[in-house]
PDB file of C-alpha atoms in Angstrom:
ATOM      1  CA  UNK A   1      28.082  34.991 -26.511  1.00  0.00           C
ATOM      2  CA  UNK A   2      28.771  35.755 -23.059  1.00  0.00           C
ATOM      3  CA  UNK A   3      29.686  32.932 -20.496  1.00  0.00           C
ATOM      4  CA  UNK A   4      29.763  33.587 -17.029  1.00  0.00           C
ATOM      5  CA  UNK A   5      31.617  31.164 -14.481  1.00  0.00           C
ATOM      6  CA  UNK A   6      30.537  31.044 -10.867  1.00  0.00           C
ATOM      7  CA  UNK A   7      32.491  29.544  -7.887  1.00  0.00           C
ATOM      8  CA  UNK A   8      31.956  27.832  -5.371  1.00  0.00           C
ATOM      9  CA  UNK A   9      28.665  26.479  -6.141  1.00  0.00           C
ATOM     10  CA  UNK A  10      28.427  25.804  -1.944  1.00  0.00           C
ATOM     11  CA  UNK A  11      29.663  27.543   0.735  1.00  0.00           C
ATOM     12  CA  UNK A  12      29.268  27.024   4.299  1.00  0.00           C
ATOM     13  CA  UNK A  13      30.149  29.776   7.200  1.00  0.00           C
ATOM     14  CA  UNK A  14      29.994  30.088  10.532  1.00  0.00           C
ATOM     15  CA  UNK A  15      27.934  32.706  11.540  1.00  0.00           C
ATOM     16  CA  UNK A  16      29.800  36.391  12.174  1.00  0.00           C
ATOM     17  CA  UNK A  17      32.531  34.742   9.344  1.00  0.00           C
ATOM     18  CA  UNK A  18      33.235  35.711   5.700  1.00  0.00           C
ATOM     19  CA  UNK A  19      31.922  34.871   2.439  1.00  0.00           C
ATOM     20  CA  UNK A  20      32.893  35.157  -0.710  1.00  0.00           C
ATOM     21  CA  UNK A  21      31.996  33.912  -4.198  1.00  0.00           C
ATOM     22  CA  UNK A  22      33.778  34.680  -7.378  1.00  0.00           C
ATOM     23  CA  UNK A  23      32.700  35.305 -10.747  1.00  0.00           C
ATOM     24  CA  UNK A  24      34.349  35.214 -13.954  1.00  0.00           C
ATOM     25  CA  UNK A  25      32.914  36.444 -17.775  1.00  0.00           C
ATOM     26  CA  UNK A  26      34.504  36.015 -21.129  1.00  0.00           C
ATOM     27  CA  UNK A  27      33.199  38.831 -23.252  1.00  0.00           C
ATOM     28  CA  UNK A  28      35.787  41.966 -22.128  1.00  0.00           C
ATOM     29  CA  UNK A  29      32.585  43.966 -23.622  1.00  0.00           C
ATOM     30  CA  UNK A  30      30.411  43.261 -20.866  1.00  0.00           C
ATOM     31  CA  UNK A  31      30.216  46.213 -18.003  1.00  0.00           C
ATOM     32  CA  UNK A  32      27.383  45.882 -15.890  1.00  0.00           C
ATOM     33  CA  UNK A  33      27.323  42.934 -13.246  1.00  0.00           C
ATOM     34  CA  UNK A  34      24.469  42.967 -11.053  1.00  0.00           C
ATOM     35  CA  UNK A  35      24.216  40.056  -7.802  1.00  0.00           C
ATOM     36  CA  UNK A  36      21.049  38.762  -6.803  1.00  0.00           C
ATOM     37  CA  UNK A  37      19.913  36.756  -4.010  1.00  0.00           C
ATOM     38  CA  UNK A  38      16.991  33.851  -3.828  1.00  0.00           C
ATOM     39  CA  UNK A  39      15.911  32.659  -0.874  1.00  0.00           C
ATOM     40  CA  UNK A  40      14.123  29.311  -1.256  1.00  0.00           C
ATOM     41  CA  UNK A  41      10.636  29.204  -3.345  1.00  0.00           C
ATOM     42  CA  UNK A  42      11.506  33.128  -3.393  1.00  0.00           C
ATOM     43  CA  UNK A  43      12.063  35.365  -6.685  1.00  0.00           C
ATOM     44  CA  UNK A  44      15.386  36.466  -7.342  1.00  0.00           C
ATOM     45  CA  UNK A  45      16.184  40.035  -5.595  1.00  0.00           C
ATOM     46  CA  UNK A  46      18.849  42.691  -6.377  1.00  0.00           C
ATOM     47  CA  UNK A  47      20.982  42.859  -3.670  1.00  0.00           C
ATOM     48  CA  UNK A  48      24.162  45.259  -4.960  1.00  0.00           C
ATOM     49  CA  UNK A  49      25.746  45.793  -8.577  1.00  0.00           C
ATOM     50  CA  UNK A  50      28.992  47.471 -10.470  1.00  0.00           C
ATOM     51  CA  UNK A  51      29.630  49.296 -13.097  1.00  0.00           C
ATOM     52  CA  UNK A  52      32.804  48.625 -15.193  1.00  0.00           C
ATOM     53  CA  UNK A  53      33.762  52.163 -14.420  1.00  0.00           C
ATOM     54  CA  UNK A  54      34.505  51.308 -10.594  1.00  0.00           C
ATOM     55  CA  UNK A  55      36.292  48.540  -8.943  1.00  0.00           C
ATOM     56  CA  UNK A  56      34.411  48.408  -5.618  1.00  0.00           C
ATOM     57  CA  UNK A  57      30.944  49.287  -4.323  1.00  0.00           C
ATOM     58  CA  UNK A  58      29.572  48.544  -0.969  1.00  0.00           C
ATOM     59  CA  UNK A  59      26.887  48.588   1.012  1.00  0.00           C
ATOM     60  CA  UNK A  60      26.604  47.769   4.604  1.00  0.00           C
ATOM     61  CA  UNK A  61      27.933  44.147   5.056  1.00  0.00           C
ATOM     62  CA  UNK A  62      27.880  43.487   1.474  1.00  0.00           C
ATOM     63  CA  UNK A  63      30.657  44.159  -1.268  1.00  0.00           C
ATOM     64  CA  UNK A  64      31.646  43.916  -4.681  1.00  0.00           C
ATOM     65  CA  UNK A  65      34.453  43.941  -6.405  1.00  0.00           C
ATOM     66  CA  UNK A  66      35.660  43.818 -10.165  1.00  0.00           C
ATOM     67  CA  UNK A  67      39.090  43.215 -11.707  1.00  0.00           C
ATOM     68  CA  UNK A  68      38.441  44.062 -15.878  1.00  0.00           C
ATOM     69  CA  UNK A  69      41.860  43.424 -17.112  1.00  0.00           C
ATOM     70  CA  UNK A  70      41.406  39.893 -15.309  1.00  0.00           C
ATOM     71  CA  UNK A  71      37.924  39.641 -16.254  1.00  0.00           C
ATOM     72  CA  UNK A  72      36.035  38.487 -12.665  1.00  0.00           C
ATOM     73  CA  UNK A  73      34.419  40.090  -9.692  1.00  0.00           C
ATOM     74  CA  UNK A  74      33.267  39.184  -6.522  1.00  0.00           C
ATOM     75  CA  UNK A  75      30.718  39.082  -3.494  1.00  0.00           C
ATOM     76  CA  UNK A  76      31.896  39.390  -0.335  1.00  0.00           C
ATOM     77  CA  UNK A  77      29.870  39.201   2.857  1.00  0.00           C
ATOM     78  CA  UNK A  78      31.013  40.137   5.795  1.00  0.00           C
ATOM     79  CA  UNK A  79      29.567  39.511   9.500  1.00  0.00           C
ATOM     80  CA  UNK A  80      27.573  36.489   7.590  1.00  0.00           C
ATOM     81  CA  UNK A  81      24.234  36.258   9.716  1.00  0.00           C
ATOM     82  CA  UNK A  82      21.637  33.027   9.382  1.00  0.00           C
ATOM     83  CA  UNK A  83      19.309  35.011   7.491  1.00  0.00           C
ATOM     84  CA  UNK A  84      22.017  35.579   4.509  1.00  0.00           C
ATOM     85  CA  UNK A  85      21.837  31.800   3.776  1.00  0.00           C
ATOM     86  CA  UNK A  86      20.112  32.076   0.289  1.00  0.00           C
ATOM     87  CA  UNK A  87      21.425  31.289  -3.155  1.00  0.00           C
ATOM     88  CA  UNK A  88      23.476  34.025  -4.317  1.00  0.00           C
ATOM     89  CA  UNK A  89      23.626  34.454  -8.268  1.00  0.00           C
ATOM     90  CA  UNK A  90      26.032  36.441 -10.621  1.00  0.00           C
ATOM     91  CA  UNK A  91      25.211  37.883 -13.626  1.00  0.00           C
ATOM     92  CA  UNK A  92      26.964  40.001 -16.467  1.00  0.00           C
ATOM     93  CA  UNK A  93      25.477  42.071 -19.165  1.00  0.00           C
ATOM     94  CA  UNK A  94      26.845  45.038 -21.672  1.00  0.00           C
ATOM     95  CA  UNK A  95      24.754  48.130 -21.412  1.00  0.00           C
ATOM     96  CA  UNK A  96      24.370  50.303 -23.830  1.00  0.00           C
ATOM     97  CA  UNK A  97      23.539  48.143 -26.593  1.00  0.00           C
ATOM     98  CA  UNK A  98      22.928  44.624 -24.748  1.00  0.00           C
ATOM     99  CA  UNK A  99      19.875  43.288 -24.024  1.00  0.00           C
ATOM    100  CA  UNK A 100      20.886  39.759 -22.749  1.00  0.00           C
ATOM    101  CA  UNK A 101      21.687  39.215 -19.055  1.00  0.00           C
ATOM    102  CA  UNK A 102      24.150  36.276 -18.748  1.00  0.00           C
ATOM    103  CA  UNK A 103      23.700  34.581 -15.313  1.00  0.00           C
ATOM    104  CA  UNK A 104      26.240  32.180 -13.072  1.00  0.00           C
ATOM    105  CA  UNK A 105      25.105  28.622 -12.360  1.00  0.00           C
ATOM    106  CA  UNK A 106      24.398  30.142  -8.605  1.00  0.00           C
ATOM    107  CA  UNK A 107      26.059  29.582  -5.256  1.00  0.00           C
ATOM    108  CA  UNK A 108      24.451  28.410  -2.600  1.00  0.00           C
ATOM    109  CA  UNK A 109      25.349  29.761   0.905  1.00  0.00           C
ATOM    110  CA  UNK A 110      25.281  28.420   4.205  1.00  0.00           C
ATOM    111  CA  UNK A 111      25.451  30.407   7.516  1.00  0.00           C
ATOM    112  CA  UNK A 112      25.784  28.301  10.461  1.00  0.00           C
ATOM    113  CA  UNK A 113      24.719  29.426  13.637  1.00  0.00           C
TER     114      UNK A 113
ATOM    115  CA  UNK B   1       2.214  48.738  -7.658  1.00  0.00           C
ATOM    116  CA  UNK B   2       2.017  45.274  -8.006  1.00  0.00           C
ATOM    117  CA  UNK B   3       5.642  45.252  -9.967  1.00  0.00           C
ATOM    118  CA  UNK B   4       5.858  42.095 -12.227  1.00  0.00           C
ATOM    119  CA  UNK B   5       3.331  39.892 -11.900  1.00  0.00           C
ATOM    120  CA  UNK B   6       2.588  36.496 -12.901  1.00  0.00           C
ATOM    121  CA  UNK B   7       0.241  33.588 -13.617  1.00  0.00           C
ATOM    122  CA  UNK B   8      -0.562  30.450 -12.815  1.00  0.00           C
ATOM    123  CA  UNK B   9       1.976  30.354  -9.995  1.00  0.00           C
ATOM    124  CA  UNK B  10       2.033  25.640 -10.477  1.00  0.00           C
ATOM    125  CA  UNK B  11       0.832  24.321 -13.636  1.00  0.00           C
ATOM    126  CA  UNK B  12       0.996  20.687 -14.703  1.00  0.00           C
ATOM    127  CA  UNK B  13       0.827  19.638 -18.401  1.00  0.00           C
ATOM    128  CA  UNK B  14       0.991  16.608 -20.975  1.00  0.00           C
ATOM    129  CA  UNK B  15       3.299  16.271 -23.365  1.00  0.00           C
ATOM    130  CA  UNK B  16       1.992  17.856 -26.267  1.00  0.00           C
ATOM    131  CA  UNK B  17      -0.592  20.233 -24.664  1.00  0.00           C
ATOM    132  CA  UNK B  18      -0.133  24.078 -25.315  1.00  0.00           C
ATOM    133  CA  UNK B  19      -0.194  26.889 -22.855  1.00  0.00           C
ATOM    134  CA  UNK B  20       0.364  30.240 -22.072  1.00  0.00           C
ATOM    135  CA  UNK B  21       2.003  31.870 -18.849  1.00  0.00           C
ATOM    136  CA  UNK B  22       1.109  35.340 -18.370  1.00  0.00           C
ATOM    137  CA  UNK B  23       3.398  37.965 -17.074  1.00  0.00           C
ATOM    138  CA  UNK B  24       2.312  42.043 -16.791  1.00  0.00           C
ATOM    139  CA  UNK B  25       4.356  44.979 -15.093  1.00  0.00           C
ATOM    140  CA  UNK B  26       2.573  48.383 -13.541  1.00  0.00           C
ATOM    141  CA  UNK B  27       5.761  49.775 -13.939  1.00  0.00           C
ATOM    142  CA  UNK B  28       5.617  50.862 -17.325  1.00  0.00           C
ATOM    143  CA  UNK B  29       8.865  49.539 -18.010  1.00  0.00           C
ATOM    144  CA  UNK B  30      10.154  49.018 -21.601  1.00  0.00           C
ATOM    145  CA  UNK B  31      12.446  45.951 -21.291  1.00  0.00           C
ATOM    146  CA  UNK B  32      10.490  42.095 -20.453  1.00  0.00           C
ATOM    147  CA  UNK B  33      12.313  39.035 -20.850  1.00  0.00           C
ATOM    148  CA  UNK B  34      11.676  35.606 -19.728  1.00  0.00           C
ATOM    149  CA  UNK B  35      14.181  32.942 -18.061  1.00  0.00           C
ATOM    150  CA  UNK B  36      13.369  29.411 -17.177  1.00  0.00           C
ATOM    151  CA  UNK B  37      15.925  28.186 -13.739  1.00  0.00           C
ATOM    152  CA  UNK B  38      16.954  24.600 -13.964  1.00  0.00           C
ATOM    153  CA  UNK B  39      18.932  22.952 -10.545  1.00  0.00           C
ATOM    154  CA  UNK B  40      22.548  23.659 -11.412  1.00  0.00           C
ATOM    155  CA  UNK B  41      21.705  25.333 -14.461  1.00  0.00           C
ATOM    156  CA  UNK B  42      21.043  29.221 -13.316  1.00  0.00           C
ATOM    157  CA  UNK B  43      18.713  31.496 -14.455  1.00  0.00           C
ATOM    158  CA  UNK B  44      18.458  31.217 -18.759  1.00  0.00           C
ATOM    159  CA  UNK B  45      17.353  33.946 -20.919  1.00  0.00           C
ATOM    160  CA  UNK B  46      14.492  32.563 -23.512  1.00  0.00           C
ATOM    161  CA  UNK B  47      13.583  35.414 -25.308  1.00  0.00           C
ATOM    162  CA  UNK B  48      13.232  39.499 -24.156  1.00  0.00           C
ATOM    163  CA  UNK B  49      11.513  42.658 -25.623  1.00  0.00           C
ATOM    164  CA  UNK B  50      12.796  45.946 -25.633  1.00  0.00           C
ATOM    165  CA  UNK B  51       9.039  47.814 -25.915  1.00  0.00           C
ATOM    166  CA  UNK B  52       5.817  46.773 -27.564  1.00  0.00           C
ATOM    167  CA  UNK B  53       5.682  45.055 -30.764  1.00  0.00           C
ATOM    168  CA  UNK B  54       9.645  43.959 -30.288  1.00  0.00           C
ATOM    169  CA  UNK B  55      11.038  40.272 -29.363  1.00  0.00           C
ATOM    170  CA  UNK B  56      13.967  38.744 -29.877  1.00  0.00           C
ATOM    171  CA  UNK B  57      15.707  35.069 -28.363  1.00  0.00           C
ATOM    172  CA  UNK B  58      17.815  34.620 -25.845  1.00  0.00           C
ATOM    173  CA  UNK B  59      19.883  31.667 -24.877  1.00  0.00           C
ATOM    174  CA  UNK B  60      17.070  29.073 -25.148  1.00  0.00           C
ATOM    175  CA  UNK B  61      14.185  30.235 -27.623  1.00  0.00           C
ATOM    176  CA  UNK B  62      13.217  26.485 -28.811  1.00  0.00           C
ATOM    177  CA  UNK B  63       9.815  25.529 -27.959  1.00  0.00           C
ATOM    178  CA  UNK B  64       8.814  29.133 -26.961  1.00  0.00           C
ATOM    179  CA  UNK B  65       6.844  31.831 -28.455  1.00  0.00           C
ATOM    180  CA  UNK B  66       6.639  35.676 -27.485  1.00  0.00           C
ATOM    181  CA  UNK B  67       4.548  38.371 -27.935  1.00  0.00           C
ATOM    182  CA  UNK B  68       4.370  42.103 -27.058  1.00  0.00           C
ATOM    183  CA  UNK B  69       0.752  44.043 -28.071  1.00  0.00           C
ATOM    184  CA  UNK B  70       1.502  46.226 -24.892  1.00  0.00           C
ATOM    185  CA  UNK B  71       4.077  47.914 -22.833  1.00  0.00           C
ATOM    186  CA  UNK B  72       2.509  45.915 -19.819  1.00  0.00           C
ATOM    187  CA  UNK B  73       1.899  42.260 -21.072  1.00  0.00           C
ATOM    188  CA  UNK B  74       4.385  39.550 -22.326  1.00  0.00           C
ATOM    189  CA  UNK B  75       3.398  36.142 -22.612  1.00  0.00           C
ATOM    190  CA  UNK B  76       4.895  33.283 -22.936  1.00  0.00           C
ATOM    191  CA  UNK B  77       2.623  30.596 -25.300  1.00  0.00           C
ATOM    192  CA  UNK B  78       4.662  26.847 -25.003  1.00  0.00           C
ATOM    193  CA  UNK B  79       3.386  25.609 -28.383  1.00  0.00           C
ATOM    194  CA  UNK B  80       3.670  21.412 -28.181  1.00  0.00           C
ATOM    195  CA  UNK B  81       4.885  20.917 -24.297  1.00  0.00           C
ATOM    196  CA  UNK B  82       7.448  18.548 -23.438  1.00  0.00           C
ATOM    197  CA  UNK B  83       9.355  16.904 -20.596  1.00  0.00           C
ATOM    198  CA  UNK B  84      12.371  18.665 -20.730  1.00  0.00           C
ATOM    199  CA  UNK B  85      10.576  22.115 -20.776  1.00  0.00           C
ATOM    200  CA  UNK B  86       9.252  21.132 -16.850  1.00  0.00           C
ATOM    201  CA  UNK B  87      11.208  24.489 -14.980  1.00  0.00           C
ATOM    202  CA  UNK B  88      10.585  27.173 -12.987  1.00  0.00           C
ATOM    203  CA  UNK B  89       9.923  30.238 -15.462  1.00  0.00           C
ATOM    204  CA  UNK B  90      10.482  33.650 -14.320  1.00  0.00           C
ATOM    205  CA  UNK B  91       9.455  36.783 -15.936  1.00  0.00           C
ATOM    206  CA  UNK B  92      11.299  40.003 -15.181  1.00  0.00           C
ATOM    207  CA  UNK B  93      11.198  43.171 -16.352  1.00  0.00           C
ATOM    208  CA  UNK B  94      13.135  47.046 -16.036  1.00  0.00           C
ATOM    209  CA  UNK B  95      13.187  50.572 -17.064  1.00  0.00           C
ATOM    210  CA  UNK B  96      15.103  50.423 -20.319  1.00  0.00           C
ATOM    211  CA  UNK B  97      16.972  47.634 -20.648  1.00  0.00           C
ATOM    212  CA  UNK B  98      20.111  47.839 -22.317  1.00  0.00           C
ATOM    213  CA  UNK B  99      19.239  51.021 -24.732  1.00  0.00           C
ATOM    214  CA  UNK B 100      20.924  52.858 -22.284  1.00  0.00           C
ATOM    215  CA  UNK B 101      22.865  52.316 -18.885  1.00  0.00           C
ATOM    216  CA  UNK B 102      21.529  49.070 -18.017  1.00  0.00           C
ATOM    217  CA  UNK B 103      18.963  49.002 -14.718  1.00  0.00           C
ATOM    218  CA  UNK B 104      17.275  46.771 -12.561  1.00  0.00           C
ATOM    219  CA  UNK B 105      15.687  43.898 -13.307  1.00  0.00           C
ATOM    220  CA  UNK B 106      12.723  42.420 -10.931  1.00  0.00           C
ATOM    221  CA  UNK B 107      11.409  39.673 -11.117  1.00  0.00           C
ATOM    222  CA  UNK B 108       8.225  37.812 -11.140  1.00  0.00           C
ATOM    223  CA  UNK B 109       7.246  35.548  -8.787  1.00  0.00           C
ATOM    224  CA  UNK B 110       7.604  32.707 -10.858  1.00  0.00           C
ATOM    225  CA  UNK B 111       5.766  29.547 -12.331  1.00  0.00           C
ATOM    226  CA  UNK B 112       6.475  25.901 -11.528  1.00  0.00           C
ATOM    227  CA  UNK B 113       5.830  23.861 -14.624  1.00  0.00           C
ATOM    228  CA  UNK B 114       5.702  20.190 -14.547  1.00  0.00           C
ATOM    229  CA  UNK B 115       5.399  18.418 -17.931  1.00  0.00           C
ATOM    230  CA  UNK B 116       4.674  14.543 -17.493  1.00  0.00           C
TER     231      UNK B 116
END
């Protein structure tokens, strides 16, 4: 099956800095990568996704990118603000024909104010 | 709508008692699936369902039953509980699941389960 690798697994910024967090999957099938972001005692929440079809999507401060032939992608946040400190989690999935998410271990960020 | 729902939001048990958690969507979505979140350990798949009257496992199925009677309900029954199934459990659910493009999931608010 799928394995997905997540890195770091904590980050700390100063606010109005950079983040990023990097993951990598195994199965070269696998073409839909959603992020999602839990804030403490909260339910994860969809924040952006990619399709294997692109190799960037953005929104606003937030950013993804995904390198196929290397097999990883990335979050970036940019203009980190205190209320972005949440854990941030990765996940990878085929589509059609999957039906099994595959999820990072989770990264847990820190924006300093 | 409510979106995914779920109950009881804390539940304790005793090793070898039985429960259910409940989960239901309003969103008449076809795909459900369940995940249990360990510290360190990310989110898990235990078992999904693409529409009623369909399960299959996930990742970690041991210990766990499913069912699917309708396109709104999937509960989870833990048959003999045990220490190493105390977790968070979420319940998620989204349009189609991975039939076609994959969408969305959203998630439940979750259930804290503490087996002693």
């Amino acid at each position: 099956g799928e394995n997905v690798e997540q890195h770091p697994s904590t980050l700390s910024v100063q606010e109005g800095d950079s983040a990023v967090i990097k993951c990598t999957y195994s199965d070269s099938a696998s073409n839909y990568f959603p992020w999602y972001k839990q804030e403490l005692g909260k339910r994860p929440q969809l924040i952006i996704d990619i399709r294997s079809n692109v190799g960037e999507k953005k929104d606003q401060r937030i950013a993804v990118t995904l390198n196929k032939t290397a097999k990883h992608f990335s979050l970036h946040i940019t203009e980190t603000q205190p209320e972005d400190s949440a854990v941030y989690f990765c996940a990878a999935s085929i589509s059609p024909g999957g039906n099994q998410f595959y999820f990072g271990t989770g990264t847990s960020l820190t924006v300093i104010p | 709508n409510a979106g995914v729902t779920q109950t009881p939001k804390f539940q304790v048990l005793k090793t070898g008692q039985s429960m259910t958690l409940q989960c239901a969507q309003d969103m008449n979505h076809e795909y459900m699936s369940w995940y249990r979140q360990d510290p360190g350990m990310g989110l898990r798949l235990i078992h999904y369902s693409v529409g009623a009257g369909i399960t299959d496992q996930g990742e970690v199925p041991n210990g766990y039953n499913v069912s699917r009677s309708t396109t709104e309900d999937f509960p989870l029954r833990l048959l003999s509980a045990a220490p190493s199934q105390t977790s968070v459990y979420f319940c998620a659910s989204s349009q189609s699941g991975g039939r076609t493009l994959a969408d969305t999931q959203y998630f439940g608010p979750g259930t804290r389960l503490t087996v002693l």
